[in-house]
């Protein structure tokens, strides 16, 4: 069974290259992926994961993304050091919705969604996994099938 190692910094990328069967990241960071490849990763797979909030109404998409995933934009290691989920939830009050919008493609703009994925592919990811944050799964899949994915193939 292959074991992929997740990493967010140089040390973990080197470790993943040495001991993992692949590398998982949430960052479109070419230097990090290169570190993995140069330290034993070679042609092992790199998987990346990202989130989008698809909705015909971009403001609603942002509200949903902020409500559900503002914790990803907490500064520094705050999300890793707070002791309880309640503390993390309380800390998300510090996160401005525009900060979320800088990192999560919100709305139905196919070009923006494609650009978000393209950043991962250009950085060297072999596979990109996308989590739709919003509730309209049917709209998300229809839009991505007809408007987003063709831009990447």
XYZ file of N, CA and C in Angstrom:
459
model
N 0.844 -1.158 0.000
C 0.000 0.000 0.000
C 0.900 1.235 0.000
N 0.719 2.129 -0.980
C 1.522 3.359 -1.015
C 1.175 4.277 0.154
N 2.192 4.921 0.682
C 1.997 5.892 1.761
C 2.551 7.231 1.294
N 1.656 8.214 1.211
C 2.033 9.565 0.815
C 2.222 10.393 2.079
N 3.169 11.293 2.031
C 3.483 12.132 3.184
C 3.061 13.564 2.877
N 2.336 14.156 3.804
C 1.901 15.539 3.660
C 2.968 16.469 4.216
N 3.096 17.632 3.603
C 4.089 18.560 4.104
C 3.818 19.991 3.705
N 4.267 20.909 4.574
C 4.057 22.333 4.336
C 5.346 23.130 4.379
N 6.457 22.484 4.627
C 7.724 23.199 4.713
C 8.865 22.351 4.193
N 10.046 22.946 4.190
C 11.223 22.290 3.622
C 11.527 20.954 4.305
N 11.504 20.937 5.633
C 11.837 19.715 6.367
C 10.885 18.578 5.998
N 9.588 18.855 5.995
C 8.625 17.791 5.698
C 8.688 17.373 4.232
N 9.005 18.295 3.326
C 9.144 17.933 1.912
C 10.346 17.012 1.707
N 11.448 17.293 2.401
C 12.626 16.416 2.319
C 12.310 15.036 2.890
N 11.632 15.011 4.027
C 11.249 13.745 4.639
C 10.352 12.946 3.697
N 9.384 13.616 3.105
C 8.481 12.943 2.164
C 9.259 12.340 1.004
N 10.248 13.056 0.503
C 11.063 12.543 -0.587
C 11.837 11.297 -0.194
N 12.321 11.272 1.038
C 13.126 10.132 1.502
C 12.290 8.906 1.827
N 11.156 9.096 2.504
C 10.442 7.924 3.027
C 9.079 7.680 2.393
N 8.531 8.658 1.689
C 7.180 8.510 1.170
C 7.130 7.931 -0.234
N 5.962 7.423 -0.563
C 5.698 6.960 -1.927
C 5.145 8.089 -2.783
N 4.890 9.216 -2.165
C 4.376 10.394 -2.836
C 4.290 11.533 -1.835
N 3.874 12.696 -2.329
C 3.840 13.918 -1.522
C 2.476 14.563 -1.673
N 1.901 15.006 -0.562
C 0.623 15.720 -0.561
C 0.849 17.123 -0.020
N 0.236 18.094 -0.670
C 0.374 19.475 -0.235
C -0.909 20.243 -0.527
N -1.088 21.332 0.168
C -2.193 22.242 -0.128
C -1.670 23.554 -0.687
N -0.378 23.596 -0.963
C 0.248 24.833 -1.430
C 0.704 24.709 -2.881
N 0.403 25.691 -3.724
C 0.939 25.679 -5.092
C 2.353 26.261 -5.098
N 3.276 25.527 -4.498
C 4.615 26.025 -4.215
C 5.648 25.198 -4.979
N 6.149 25.743 -6.086
C 7.109 25.026 -6.929
C 8.386 24.700 -6.165
N 8.845 25.591 -5.297
C 10.065 25.333 -4.528
C 9.881 24.147 -3.584
N 8.726 24.066 -2.955
C 8.444 22.966 -2.040
C 8.399 21.635 -2.798
N 7.747 21.634 -3.945
C 7.665 20.413 -4.753
C 9.050 20.031 -5.278
N 9.835 21.015 -5.673
C 11.203 20.748 -6.130
C 12.039 20.162 -4.991
N 11.865 20.680 -3.781
C 12.576 20.133 -2.623
C 12.226 18.660 -2.441
N 10.951 18.329 -2.548
C 10.525 16.928 -2.461
C 11.217 16.094 -3.533
N 11.157 16.550 -4.775
C 11.716 15.779 -5.896
C 13.241 15.644 -5.779
N 13.917 16.700 -5.349
C 15.383 16.692 -5.257
C 15.916 15.883 -4.074
N 15.056 15.504 -3.166
C 15.484 14.780 -1.968
C 14.877 13.382 -1.911
N 14.862 12.732 -3.048
C 14.392 11.352 -3.113
C 13.026 11.189 -3.723
N 12.307 12.290 -3.939
C 10.967 12.195 -4.507
C 10.962 11.845 -5.983
N 12.005 12.318 -6.701
C 12.128 11.999 -8.123
C 10.820 12.128 -8.869
N 10.385 11.008 -9.459
C 9.137 11.041 -10.224
C 7.953 10.476 -9.435
N 8.103 10.395 -8.105
C 6.972 9.969 -7.276
C 5.847 10.997 -7.416
N 4.597 10.575 -7.271
C 3.474 11.486 -7.468
C 3.397 12.602 -6.420
N 2.967 13.755 -6.896
C 2.653 14.885 -6.025
C 1.163 15.158 -6.162
N 0.460 15.057 -5.052
C -0.962 15.351 -5.015
C -1.168 16.662 -4.266
N -2.044 17.482 -4.809
C -2.366 18.754 -4.163
C -3.865 18.809 -3.910
N -4.234 19.505 -2.868
C -5.637 19.677 -2.547
C -5.953 21.145 -2.355
N -7.120 21.543 -2.828
C -7.548 22.928 -2.689
C -9.061 22.968 -2.531
N -9.550 24.097 -2.120
C -10.984 24.283 -1.927
C -11.484 25.401 -2.826
N -12.720 25.254 -3.275
C -13.410 26.318 -3.992
C -14.803 26.436 -3.384
N -15.417 27.568 -3.598
C -16.795 27.748 -3.157
C -17.590 28.200 -4.370
N -18.178 27.229 -5.064
C -18.910 27.522 -6.286
C -20.355 27.842 -5.945
N -20.826 28.952 -6.502
C -22.226 29.355 -6.403
C -22.436 30.416 -7.466
N -23.610 30.469 -8.039
C -23.904 31.516 -9.033
C -23.754 32.911 -8.421
N -23.999 33.010 -7.130
C -23.889 34.274 -6.397
C -22.529 34.300 -5.686
N -21.603 35.097 -6.194
C -20.239 35.128 -5.649
C -20.217 35.582 -4.190
N -21.083 36.513 -3.825
C -21.108 36.970 -2.430
C -21.569 35.860 -1.493
N -22.568 35.100 -1.929
C -23.026 33.959 -1.127
C -21.918 32.909 -1.021
N -21.219 32.678 -2.117
C -20.114 31.711 -2.105
C -19.047 32.132 -1.097
N -18.744 33.416 -1.044
C -17.753 33.912 -0.092
C -18.258 33.782 1.343
N -19.532 34.082 1.568
C -20.082 33.933 2.925
C -19.948 32.483 3.403
N -20.254 31.545 2.519
C -20.151 30.125 2.880
C -18.697 29.757 3.154
N -17.793 30.172 2.276
C -16.369 29.857 2.459
C -15.845 30.443 3.767
N -16.233 31.669 4.061
C -15.772 32.310 5.296
C -16.346 31.604 6.522
N -17.608 31.247 6.464
C -18.245 30.588 7.610
C -17.627 29.216 7.881
N -17.305 28.476 6.813
C -16.842 27.099 6.991
C -15.327 26.931 7.043
N -14.569 27.848 6.414
C -13.134 27.626 6.290
C -12.278 28.836 6.626
N -12.799 29.789 7.373
C -11.978 30.936 7.779
C -10.782 30.487 8.608
N -10.899 29.353 9.268
C -9.799 28.869 10.114
C -8.517 28.639 9.321
N -8.629 28.370 8.022
C -7.424 28.173 7.212
C -6.635 29.461 7.016
N -7.238 30.586 7.316
C -6.552 31.865 7.138
C -6.124 32.486 8.463
N -6.173 31.715 9.528
C -5.649 32.219 10.798
C -4.144 32.423 10.664
N -3.613 33.473 11.276
C -2.184 33.761 11.105
C -1.286 32.732 11.785
N -0.121 32.547 11.183
C 0.911 31.689 11.765
C 0.415 30.292 12.060
N 0.798 29.802 13.223
C 0.438 28.447 13.636
C -0.778 28.446 14.567
N -1.525 29.527 14.566
C -2.632 29.655 15.505
C -3.614 28.486 15.409
N -3.967 28.074 14.203
C -4.927 26.980 14.052
C -4.382 25.660 14.598
N -3.058 25.517 14.643
C -2.460 24.289 15.160
C -2.221 24.338 16.668
N -2.206 25.523 17.241
C -1.856 25.629 18.658
C -3.047 25.882 19.576
N -4.159 26.315 19.034
C -5.329 26.512 19.887
C -5.825 25.150 20.362
N -6.211 25.045 21.630
C -6.472 23.722 22.206
C -7.789 23.057 21.805
N -8.814 23.828 21.452
C -10.105 23.193 21.168
C -10.720 23.762 19.896
N -11.617 23.006 19.279
C -12.332 23.537 18.117
C -13.095 24.824 18.432
N -13.601 24.940 19.647
C -14.301 26.167 20.043
C -13.355 27.356 19.999
N -12.125 27.168 20.470
C -11.135 28.246 20.431
C -10.822 28.640 18.987
N -10.686 27.651 18.132
C -10.421 27.941 16.716
C -11.595 28.699 16.121
N -12.805 28.244 16.421
C -13.994 28.941 15.932
C -14.052 30.383 16.401
N -13.723 30.605 17.659
C -13.698 31.971 18.183
C -12.653 32.818 17.461
N -11.507 32.230 17.169
C -10.423 32.974 16.523
C -10.761 33.358 15.087
N -11.666 32.627 14.451
C -11.999 32.965 13.061
C -12.681 34.323 12.948
N -13.159 34.862 14.063
C -13.724 36.215 14.035
C -12.661 37.233 13.630
N -11.382 36.861 13.766
C -10.275 37.741 13.388
C -10.013 37.745 11.880
N -10.601 36.788 11.159
C -10.315 36.626 9.733
C -11.316 37.420 8.905
N -10.809 38.361 8.139
C -11.638 39.158 7.246
C -12.076 38.298 6.060
N -13.330 38.409 5.624
C -13.774 37.632 4.464
C -12.894 37.831 3.229
N -12.345 39.017 3.043
C -11.495 39.251 1.869
C -10.228 38.409 1.913
N -9.755 38.086 3.110
C -8.595 37.199 3.244
C -8.943 35.806 2.712
N -10.152 35.346 3.011
C -10.611 34.060 2.479
C -10.703 34.139 0.959
N -11.245 35.242 0.447
C -11.409 35.405 -1.002
C -10.073 35.394 -1.743
N -8.999 35.777 -1.072
C -7.675 35.750 -1.704
C -7.176 34.326 -1.925
N -7.705 33.372 -1.165
C -7.187 32.003 -1.203
C -8.189 30.970 -1.700
N -9.455 31.327 -1.727
C -10.496 30.403 -2.166
C -11.255 31.065 -3.306
N -11.292 30.397 -4.441
C -12.045 30.911 -5.576
C -13.533 30.796 -5.260
N -14.220 31.930 -5.212
C -15.632 31.972 -4.831
C -16.475 32.479 -5.993
N -17.595 31.826 -6.240
C -18.499 32.245 -7.303
C -18.487 31.267 -8.456
N -18.915 31.749 -9.629
C -19.013 30.871 -10.794
C -18.088 31.294 -11.933
N -17.066 32.081 -11.623
C -16.120 32.538 -12.644
C -15.192 31.380 -13.020
N -15.474 30.761 -14.161
C -14.710 29.587 -14.599
C -13.235 29.914 -14.786
N -12.930 31.102 -15.275
C -11.530 31.476 -15.481
C -10.776 31.534 -14.154
N -11.422 32.067 -13.132
C -10.772 32.148 -11.811
C -10.557 30.756 -11.219
N -11.568 29.898 -11.356
C -11.416 28.530 -10.852
C -10.287 27.815 -11.584
N -10.239 27.963 -12.907
C -9.185 27.313 -13.699
C -7.811 27.853 -13.303
N -7.718 29.147 -13.071
C -6.436 29.741 -12.674
C -5.971 29.191 -11.329
N -6.908 28.983 -10.404
C -6.544 28.427 -9.101
C -5.938 27.038 -9.280
N -6.536 26.207 -10.126
C -5.985 24.872 -10.361
C -4.697 24.925 -11.159
N -4.636 25.819 -12.134
C -3.444 25.940 -12.976
C -2.213 26.251 -12.121
N -2.383 27.039 -11.059
C -1.250 27.368 -10.189
C -0.623 26.099 -9.604
N -1.442 25.137 -9.239
C -0.930 23.876 -8.689
C -0.229 23.056 -9.765
N -0.828 22.986 -10.937
C -0.220 22.223 -12.031
C 1.094 22.856 -12.456
N 1.113 24.177 -12.555
C 2.344 24.877 -12.937
C 3.446 24.705 -11.888
N 3.056 24.542 -10.634
C 4.039 24.341 -9.562
C 4.626 22.931 -9.587
N 3.976 22.025 -10.323
C 4.513 20.673 -10.448
C 3.652 19.568 -9.874
N 2.442 19.884 -9.438
C 1.553 18.835 -8.929
C 1.114 17.938 -10.083
N 1.053 16.647 -9.807
C 0.590 15.688 -10.806
C -0.921 15.537 -10.776
N -1.495 15.676 -9.607
C -2.936 15.549 -9.418
C -3.389 16.672 -8.489
N -4.576 17.206 -8.764
C -5.143 18.237 -7.894
C -6.547 17.794 -7.504
N -6.779 17.725 -6.212
C -8.081 17.361 -5.690
C -8.782 18.631 -5.231
N -10.054 18.740 -5.589
C -10.816 19.956 -5.315
C -11.982 19.621 -4.395
N -12.128 20.411 -3.344
C -13.284 20.283 -2.466
C -14.205 21.459 -2.720
N -15.431 21.166 -3.126
C -16.462 22.189 -3.264
C -17.012 22.459 -1.879
N -16.873 23.690 -1.416
C -17.330 24.067 -0.084
C -18.838 24.298 -0.062
N -19.360 24.900 -1.115
C -20.766 25.284 -1.134
C -21.713 24.109 -1.286
N -23.012 24.369 -1.102
C -24.003 23.295 -1.125
C -24.472 22.876 -2.520
N -24.242 23.692 -3.551
C -24.779 23.392 -4.883
C -23.830 22.470 -5.654
N -23.862 21.198 -5.305
C -22.974 20.234 -5.954
C -23.321 20.050 -7.430
N -24.607 20.010 -7.758
C -24.994 19.816 -9.158
C -24.496 20.968 -10.022
N -24.677 22.200 -9.554
C -24.187 23.357 -10.297
C -22.675 23.349 -10.417
N -22.001 22.994 -9.332
C -20.543 22.901 -9.331
C -20.069 21.912 -10.389
N -20.588 20.688 -10.358
C -20.119 19.672 -11.300
C -20.447 20.041 -12.741
N -21.629 20.583 -12.983
C -21.992 20.971 -14.352
C -21.071 22.069 -14.865
N -20.830 23.080 -14.041
C -19.967 24.189 -14.445
C -18.537 23.725 -14.667
N -18.040 22.927 -13.760
C -16.655 22.476 -13.893
C -16.490 21.573 -15.108
N -17.474 20.737 -15.368
C -17.375 19.850 -16.527
C -17.376 20.638 -17.831
N -18.242 21.638 -17.924
C -18.384 22.361 -19.195
C -17.450 23.557 -19.331
N -17.078 24.200 -18.222
C -16.375 25.484 -18.323
C -14.972 25.527 -17.714
N -14.724 24.730 -16.687
C -13.431 24.814 -15.992
C -12.442 23.776 -16.514
N -12.808 22.520 -16.444
C -11.868 21.459 -16.822
C -11.380 21.554 -18.267
N -12.221 21.943 -19.233
C -11.698 22.076 -20.599
C -10.548 23.084 -20.713
N -10.483 24.054 -19.811
C -9.382 25.021 -19.839
C -8.059 24.397 -19.387
N -8.129 23.264 -18.726
C -6.930 22.644 -18.166
C -6.424 21.467 -18.996
N -7.199 21.028 -19.945
C -6.798 19.876 -20.776
C -6.213 20.317 -22.094
